Amino acid sequence: MKRVKVGIVGLGRLGMDHAKNIAFNIPNAELTAACSISEEEVAYVQKHWSIPYGYTNYDDMLQNKEIDAIAIVSSSPEHCSQIEKALDAGYHVFSEKPLGTTVEECKIAEKAVERNPDKVFMLGFMRRYDPSYEYAKRKITEGAIGKPILVKATSIDPEDTIDGAIRFAESSGGLFIDMTVHDIDLARWFLESDVKNIYSIGGCYLHKEFAAYGDGDNVASLMHFENGAMAMFHSGRNAPHGYHVETEIVGTHGTLRIGSVPQKNEVMIFDSHGARKECVSGFPERFKAAYRLEVEEFIHCILEERKPSISVYDGTKATEVAFAATESFRQNTLVTLKAEEVL
Amino acid sequence: MKRVKVGIVGLGRLGMDHAKNIAFNIPNAELTAACSISEEEVAYVQKHWSIPYGYTNYDDMLQNKEIDAIAIVSSSPEHCSQIEKALDAGYHVFSEKPLGTTVEECKIAEKAVERNPDKVFMLGFMRRYDPSYEYAKRKITEGAIGKPILVKATSIDPEDTIDGAIRFAESSGGLFIDMTVHDIDLARWFLESDVKNIYSIGGCYLHKEFAAYGDGDNVASLMHFENGAMAMFHSGRNAPHGYHVETEIVGTHGTLRIGSVPQKNEVMIFDSHGARKECVSGFPERFKAAYRLEVEEFIHCILEERKPSISVYDGTKATEVAFAATESFRQNTLVTLKAEEVL
Amino acid sequence: MKRVKVGIVGLGRLGMDHAKNIAFNIPNAELTAACSISEEEVAYVQKHWSIPYGYTNYDDMLQNKEIDAIAIVSSSPEHCSQIEKALDAGYHVFSEKPLGTTVEECKIAEKAVERNPDKVFMLGFMRRYDPSYEYAKRKITEGAIGKPILVKATSIDPEDTIDGAIRFAESSGGLFIDMTVHDIDLARWFLESDVKNIYSIGGCYLHKEFAAYGDGDNVASLMHFENGAMAMFHSGRNAPHGYHVETEIVGTHGTLRIGSVPQKNEVMIFDSHGARKECVSGFPERFKAAYRLEVEEFIHCILEERKPSISVYDGTKATEVAFAATESFRQNTLVTLKAEEVL
Amino acid sequence: MKRVKVGIVGLGRLGMDHAKNIAFNIPNAELTAACSISEEEVAYVQKHWSIPYGYTNYDDMLQNKEIDAIAIVSSSPEHCSQIEKALDAGYHVFSEKPLGTTVEECKIAEKAVERNPDKVFMLGFMRRYDPSYEYAKRKITEGAIGKPILVKATSIDPEDTIDGAIRFAESSGGLFIDMTVHDIDLARWFLESDVKNIYSIGGCYLHKEFAAYGDGDNVASLMHFENGAMAMFHSGRNAPHGYHVETEIVGTHGTLRIGSVPQKNEVMIFDSHGARKECVSGFPERFKAAYRLEVEEFIHCILEERKPSISVYDGTKATEVAFAATESFRQNTLVTLKAEEVL
């Protein structure tokens, strides 16, 4: 059995989850190297998981010729340059979302991908690999709901992580870029078209701290697509019940709804609060399987010499739309994307 | 439009509900007389609802020749003799459940019904007239689940009415006779057969007060029917979430489940307790429509000169089975009903 | 017991439902007169329900001094002039929605109401009287979800009534005016503010016939309110599962969702299609209770000499917003309502 | 990182799933040897998964001193003797359920476990390791529902695997031993007590083929426990909607219900069949995580030198109860287990 040797960069919370999956939970992968600016993190991983190579300098890792692929889970502003370096050094590349923090950065990544057509590049819009989302897409492809005409998407972080969200506000890019971008990608995927017109509104309804960064704690957006389809988005920071990601795809002949109740598990509790389901605590719990499955798909793409369904352009386009949605929110204006802009 | 003139006996909580329905909510009925041992109750009803006749003596009401039908909502031990008197005096009769508090009483009612074949007699197993139960029965009749083979029934009173239940314990006849009897009737209706073997267990798990009356706060029973079908019953007194009545009918080709979540209404609440539905507070809330619809059916039977689908024998049989279930629980023994006993 | 004597105008499907409720299901009301251009309808009602007075001319009914109140269930373009006539003739008035088919008509009704301050006027936005919506409003008032910041509303007619919808398209005013108007009223009620900015999109995705009238079979709208709150609307004509009305109110500290699954009743079916709930067939089934309760409230307002919570201005404002939403959809432009326009 | 080297015996469908998990999905385990009477199966596993040792003879595998632990996934009648041999040869042992096909066999396994107190023995009642069941147990331990007093358990195989079930009927031991045994174990676990009295009924309602083996296609059982608690069981072979495993634990102060709708994933479909969830296809889909987690726990027990919460006695007791339930069903009699029998 052939195994793909992976070097990972970034060992924060999500980086550790990816590293663990690569090391232990993906049959054809092995974690060969780990890189972080934190010596402790690298040492921890090497010691506890018996990882042969450790680096505190990304460029050093790219000298390691044993490695087949690089997984990038560093901070967002580093993504594009690390993608470019890794591809140009001959590695397959998986990068966490967002592709970049500006459209210009995204274009750098696009060019690197185009320069290295024999390499697999995959962007971590993990929701596409969640079993329920993947199932919905399959149903749609099979014609179960006719032609998709409207996506309604909700993404709300739990109130009990609000302190982190506020600390992260300055560098997050705002709700549209940090959160709605996932829903924009899903809408493009389900509707198979690009966004044309955008109107966004929102505000700081509970947590005024976001206002300083031109951000809101709840925002909403209505988008019209090139093919006439529609999408509505609501993103927020303060769900008291947990992490709420819900998506509905309305078709001409049926509707699919994913995650209507973001239940933690299959247990219903009947007590003095009524009949209730406890909810998932955050994205690591909700998308645990998706984070593993997306990397599994990346590994399979390498082994089978094929490209993943999600391309670098999907990253650029979702970013462009998220920026346009932010502009609409900040300027209180209808924003129209030029067709060439999104090509 | 012909209207049926009704005299009601019993103006307790449920009696008032029935009286109000007859007076105002059933197009072809009018409340012509009201009888209660409480002068105040009679006076209240007469004054506020403009009811022409009031009585504190049941026999006096039976002298009133304007009245077409009698609705009996008095205390359980009075049912059978009041049924007998009313039928023999020439009235159609609706009686609240239970038919009687002993099988011997039931037989008295049966004979009175048989003596008056031109009169409509109806027993208030209201659940059969709940829109959801009625819908389930219709589905079954249409063949939607094949042949029904197993009924699973749960009936639990809310914990917050436990004080009343304890006070009522001495005269209630116990959980099987007071509560399970509804589920026994439903099981006989859905399975279209009679009970043969019964095994019951239970105990006082939270409220020891019931033990003094040979009763439990939670009981369970497994019954085998003449036609081979099965039924499982759980009845209780202390649901913290509200009034829980749930029934499942398993068929050879499908299953129907009624009231899986005993929701108060269509509102789901997402808050720090999770995603939840508040539950109905008690039988008056849960079966509000059924209490009206059963009397409406009684009135229609009179006007259309037909008999309701629920007969006096259904009352006797459910009572017999409830007594046998109680015996099984008290003696810890398997009880077999003789076929002739249930005919 | 005092009874309010009502004369009804309009005996179409909804008119008959209202007439029946007034005649039989509202304790303090009686149906004293019925008016329709169809002699047969008037004759039917008089004969079967023993209604004393029948008219084929509305002005004739307004001569009847026995009547206390008029219920208007005629065709939409007649509402405002009939409201004006009835109020000026000294009657209390209940009118089905919409208030008028133009804002100008609405203003006529407003003035008539202002001229007759001692009369009760009520507009039939029945959803406010649906037990679940009423419960949600009460919860919000009690502070259960903090401050409401976003309403998400879906209203879709069933696909199997599409032929009627197409026939009705020319005179319906379009989806926003015919359907979304209910959701606009609910959003104003829940958010306690008026609409400022509107962006609408949509199309004829399945049924091209609507295009001829500048209408769509599915439309969506995003609105920003004066107080900063938001609302998203989706209205449609072709739900394959039935009549889908769902509303979510997101607050700073919790969310309420009404009608997530538009279930017909409490029966869940497990069969080869999975675990499923059948759905309500249309608005008469979904809002059966609401249609009765709104008229009951109208009658109580008359008897208790108070005004309903829903005013003539609510009718005008919802109409204005629906027209503005239609304009936004047709012009593909952001529409801003002037504050004075909505006062 | 220390890794436990495992040899597996049995490479049928479930054996392959276990083998794959051990080989790839359990961080501290490696699949070192595979044994099957089928040479092809052994060759397949060795070739595709690079497993060093392959055997067609179980005794040969037990000579391999590199191996730390044996996983037994062979046919049920072989379990106990293979357990005995492996333990006595110095290996830790994981065995699929059932422990044995007779109580006598179970006793052999018990003695072997007692002779080898330093070895980890674990029985594969995987449901205990399902995240939802594990969560429910934790909630109960934390006191969330007070004292558990009643377990209601349903286990139904999908109708579309009925042909296999009929073929397997002769050797399955019957529904109680093959299926209900899981629920019996869960009930003992949740109620923390042993069964005293049992009454079982059932029949061949759709598939008469089971009758030849003294078996039914649907059976039900009511059990009273030593500590007074109760349990109701329904097991079947022909759910049209899929694999239905549902468990409810009623406590004195609340109720937990697991798997009320055996949904395949988080997708709800709205189409002409209503609002529906598709259901899981079988135990491999429903308990995929549990099959992995139980073996992970086995491996952790070995590494941490502790015993799993599930003991060999749990296997014997569930088997005894399942046999007694079968006897009750076949003889139509109440069966009482002697306290010493279950110790």
PDB file of C-alpha atoms in Angstrom, chain C residues 120-248:
ATOM      1  CA  VAL C 120     -63.781  48.855  16.188  1.00  0.00           C
ATOM      2  CA  PHE C 121     -61.872  48.276  12.966  1.00  0.00           C
ATOM      3  CA  MET C 122     -59.795  45.167  12.537  1.00  0.00           C
ATOM      4  CA  LEU C 123     -57.751  43.878   9.629  1.00  0.00           C
ATOM      5  CA  GLY C 124     -57.476  40.138   9.089  1.00  0.00           C
ATOM      6  CA  PHE C 125     -53.769  39.460   9.322  1.00  0.00           C
ATOM      7  CA  MET C 126     -54.823  36.155  10.821  1.00  0.00           C
ATOM      8  CA  ARG C 127     -51.330  34.815  11.385  1.00  0.00           C
ATOM      9  CA  ARG C 128     -50.978  37.070  14.419  1.00  0.00           C
ATOM     10  CA  TYR C 129     -53.796  35.029  15.989  1.00  0.00           C
ATOM     11  CA  ASP C 130     -52.388  31.614  15.216  1.00  0.00           C
ATOM     12  CA  PRO C 131     -51.645  30.029  18.605  1.00  0.00           C
ATOM     13  CA  SER C 132     -47.991  29.408  17.735  1.00  0.00           C
ATOM     14  CA  TYR C 133     -47.364  32.933  16.437  1.00  0.00           C
ATOM     15  CA  GLU C 134     -49.222  34.409  19.367  1.00  0.00           C
ATOM     16  CA  TYR C 135     -47.111  32.264  21.715  1.00  0.00           C
ATOM     17  CA  ALA C 136     -43.902  33.410  20.020  1.00  0.00           C
ATOM     18  CA  LYS C 137     -44.924  37.053  20.390  1.00  0.00           C
ATOM     19  CA  ARG C 138     -45.675  36.494  24.073  1.00  0.00           C
ATOM     20  CA  LYS C 139     -42.294  34.824  24.600  1.00  0.00           C
ATOM     21  CA  ILE C 140     -40.578  37.777  22.972  1.00  0.00           C
ATOM     22  CA  THR C 141     -42.497  40.252  25.095  1.00  0.00           C
ATOM     23  CA  GLU C 142     -41.440  38.280  28.147  1.00  0.00           C
ATOM     24  CA  GLY C 143     -37.830  38.695  27.068  1.00  0.00           C
ATOM     25  CA  ALA C 144     -37.170  35.048  26.244  1.00  0.00           C
ATOM     26  CA  ILE C 145     -34.866  35.831  23.313  1.00  0.00           C
ATOM     27  CA  GLY C 146     -33.609  39.279  24.251  1.00  0.00           C
ATOM     28  CA  LYS C 147     -34.042  41.925  21.571  1.00  0.00           C
ATOM     29  CA  PRO C 148     -35.316  40.609  18.206  1.00  0.00           C
ATOM     30  CA  ILE C 149     -32.820  41.452  15.484  1.00  0.00           C
ATOM     31  CA  LEU C 150     -33.699  39.342  12.476  1.00  0.00           C
ATOM     32  CA  VAL C 151     -36.825  37.737  11.058  1.00  0.00           C
ATOM     33  CA  LYS C 152     -36.528  34.985   8.455  1.00  0.00           C
ATOM     34  CA  ALA C 153     -39.806  34.195   6.786  1.00  0.00           C
ATOM     35  CA  THR C 154     -40.862  31.632   4.242  1.00  0.00           C
ATOM     36  CA  SER C 155     -44.299  31.373   2.660  1.00  0.00           C
ATOM     37  CA  ILE C 156     -44.845  28.903  -0.144  1.00  0.00           C
ATOM     38  CA  ASP C 157     -48.116  27.823  -1.631  1.00  0.00           C
ATOM     39  CA  PRO C 158     -48.452  24.174  -2.540  1.00  0.00           C
ATOM     40  CA  GLU C 159     -47.560  23.108  -6.061  1.00  0.00           C
ATOM     41  CA  ASP C 160     -50.887  21.355  -6.356  1.00  0.00           C
ATOM     42  CA  THR C 161     -52.764  24.650  -6.299  1.00  0.00           C
ATOM     43  CA  ILE C 162     -50.548  26.136  -8.993  1.00  0.00           C
ATOM     44  CA  ASP C 163     -53.317  26.243 -11.611  1.00  0.00           C
ATOM     45  CA  GLY C 164     -55.399  28.507  -9.425  1.00  0.00           C
ATOM     46  CA  ALA C 165     -52.384  30.672  -8.671  1.00  0.00           C
ATOM     47  CA  ILE C 166     -51.702  31.129 -12.370  1.00  0.00           C
ATOM     48  CA  ARG C 167     -55.326  32.019 -13.099  1.00  0.00           C
ATOM     49  CA  PHE C 168     -55.231  34.469 -10.194  1.00  0.00           C
ATOM     50  CA  ALA C 169     -51.868  35.950 -11.275  1.00  0.00           C
ATOM     51  CA  GLU C 170     -53.254  38.871 -13.220  1.00  0.00           C
ATOM     52  CA  SER C 171     -55.253  40.236 -10.288  1.00  0.00           C
ATOM     53  CA  SER C 172     -53.139  39.022  -7.364  1.00  0.00           C
ATOM     54  CA  GLY C 173     -50.769  41.988  -7.385  1.00  0.00           C
ATOM     55  CA  GLY C 174     -47.868  39.551  -7.413  1.00  0.00           C
ATOM     56  CA  LEU C 175     -46.151  37.390  -4.839  1.00  0.00           C
ATOM     57  CA  PHE C 176     -44.996  40.236  -2.614  1.00  0.00           C
ATOM     58  CA  ILE C 177     -48.454  41.798  -2.354  1.00  0.00           C
ATOM     59  CA  ASP C 178     -50.400  38.567  -2.219  1.00  0.00           C
ATOM     60  CA  MET C 179     -48.154  36.465  -0.001  1.00  0.00           C
ATOM     61  CA  THR C 180     -45.091  38.244   1.393  1.00  0.00           C
ATOM     62  CA  VAL C 181     -47.397  40.921   2.799  1.00  0.00           C
ATOM     63  CA  HIS C 182     -48.273  38.502   5.628  1.00  0.00           C
ATOM     64  CA  ASP C 183     -44.612  38.052   6.456  1.00  0.00           C
ATOM     65  CA  ILE C 184     -43.992  41.793   6.251  1.00  0.00           C
ATOM     66  CA  ASP C 185     -46.744  42.320   8.797  1.00  0.00           C
ATOM     67  CA  LEU C 186     -45.277  39.629  11.058  1.00  0.00           C
ATOM     68  CA  ALA C 187     -41.789  41.103  10.778  1.00  0.00           C
ATOM     69  CA  ARG C 188     -43.077  44.591  11.691  1.00  0.00           C
ATOM     70  CA  TRP C 189     -44.943  43.040  14.636  1.00  0.00           C
ATOM     71  CA  PHE C 190     -42.005  41.022  15.938  1.00  0.00           C
ATOM     72  CA  LEU C 191     -39.342  43.660  15.288  1.00  0.00           C
ATOM     73  CA  GLU C 192     -41.498  46.613  16.378  1.00  0.00           C
ATOM     74  CA  SER C 193     -40.090  48.859  13.706  1.00  0.00           C
ATOM     75  CA  ASP C 194     -40.663  49.973  10.120  1.00  0.00           C
ATOM     76  CA  VAL C 195     -38.846  49.049   6.969  1.00  0.00           C
ATOM     77  CA  LYS C 196     -36.218  51.407   5.589  1.00  0.00           C
ATOM     78  CA  ASN C 197     -34.308  49.646   2.806  1.00  0.00           C
ATOM     79  CA  ILE C 198     -35.442  46.869   0.522  1.00  0.00           C
ATOM     80  CA  TYR C 199     -33.726  44.697  -2.043  1.00  0.00           C
ATOM     81  CA  SER C 200     -35.723  42.039  -3.865  1.00  0.00           C
ATOM     82  CA  ILE C 201     -34.895  39.437  -6.463  1.00  0.00           C
ATOM     83  CA  GLY C 202     -36.632  36.427  -7.939  1.00  0.00           C
ATOM     84  CA  GLY C 203     -37.827  34.807 -11.097  1.00  0.00           C
ATOM     85  CA  CYS C 204     -40.054  32.338 -12.848  1.00  0.00           C
ATOM     86  CA  TYR C 205     -38.044  29.189 -12.214  1.00  0.00           C
ATOM     87  CA  LEU C 206     -40.671  26.592 -12.955  1.00  0.00           C
ATOM     88  CA  HIS C 207     -43.826  28.365 -14.032  1.00  0.00           C
ATOM     89  CA  LYS C 208     -43.093  30.901 -16.750  1.00  0.00           C
ATOM     90  CA  GLU C 209     -46.716  32.070 -16.813  1.00  0.00           C
ATOM     91  CA  PHE C 210     -46.136  34.534 -13.981  1.00  0.00           C
ATOM     92  CA  ALA C 211     -43.605  36.529 -16.004  1.00  0.00           C
ATOM     93  CA  ALA C 212     -46.345  38.108 -18.107  1.00  0.00           C
ATOM     94  CA  TYR C 213     -47.548  39.938 -14.996  1.00  0.00           C
ATOM     95  CA  GLY C 214     -44.131  41.090 -13.799  1.00  0.00           C
ATOM     96  CA  ASP C 215     -44.378  38.371 -11.179  1.00  0.00           C
ATOM     97  CA  GLY C 216     -42.218  35.406 -10.199  1.00  0.00           C
ATOM     98  CA  ASP C 217     -42.902  31.923  -8.878  1.00  0.00           C
ATOM     99  CA  ASN C 218     -40.218  32.447  -6.257  1.00  0.00           C
ATOM    100  CA  VAL C 219     -39.024  35.766  -4.886  1.00  0.00           C
ATOM    101  CA  ALA C 220     -36.738  36.836  -2.089  1.00  0.00           C
ATOM    102  CA  SER C 221     -36.241  40.096  -0.283  1.00  0.00           C
ATOM    103  CA  LEU C 222     -33.823  41.499   2.269  1.00  0.00           C
ATOM    104  CA  MET C 223     -35.001  44.448   4.339  1.00  0.00           C
ATOM    105  CA  HIS C 224     -33.326  46.730   6.811  1.00  0.00           C
ATOM    106  CA  PHE C 225     -35.518  48.312   9.478  1.00  0.00           C
ATOM    107  CA  GLU C 226     -35.487  51.762  11.045  1.00  0.00           C
ATOM    108  CA  ASN C 227     -34.257  50.331  14.350  1.00  0.00           C
ATOM    109  CA  GLY C 228     -31.430  48.441  12.649  1.00  0.00           C
ATOM    110  CA  ALA C 229     -33.123  45.046  12.669  1.00  0.00           C
ATOM    111  CA  MET C 230     -33.223  42.851   9.584  1.00  0.00           C
ATOM    112  CA  ALA C 231     -35.666  40.629   7.733  1.00  0.00           C
ATOM    113  CA  MET C 232     -35.304  38.065   4.965  1.00  0.00           C
ATOM    114  CA  PHE C 233     -38.267  36.849   2.993  1.00  0.00           C
ATOM    115  CA  HIS C 234     -38.790  33.987   0.614  1.00  0.00           C
ATOM    116  CA  SER C 235     -42.166  33.530  -0.998  1.00  0.00           C
ATOM    117  CA  GLY C 236     -43.067  30.921  -3.570  1.00  0.00           C
ATOM    118  CA  ARG C 237     -45.815  29.145  -5.412  1.00  0.00           C
ATOM    119  CA  ASN C 238     -44.678  25.578  -5.781  1.00  0.00           C
ATOM    120  CA  ALA C 239     -43.871  23.601  -2.642  1.00  0.00           C
ATOM    121  CA  PRO C 240     -44.273  19.930  -3.530  1.00  0.00           C
ATOM    122  CA  HIS C 241     -44.804  18.948   0.106  1.00  0.00           C
ATOM    123  CA  GLY C 242     -47.701  21.275   0.829  1.00  0.00           C
ATOM    124  CA  TYR C 243     -48.218  24.738   2.250  1.00  0.00           C
ATOM    125  CA  HIS C 244     -45.042  25.915   3.896  1.00  0.00           C
ATOM    126  CA  VAL C 245     -45.171  28.882   6.229  1.00  0.00           C
ATOM    127  CA  GLU C 246     -42.157  29.123   8.496  1.00  0.00           C
ATOM    128  CA  THR C 247     -40.907  32.058  10.502  1.00  0.00           C
ATOM    129  CA  GLU C 248     -37.827  32.505  12.601  1.00  0.00           C
TER     130      GLU C 248
END
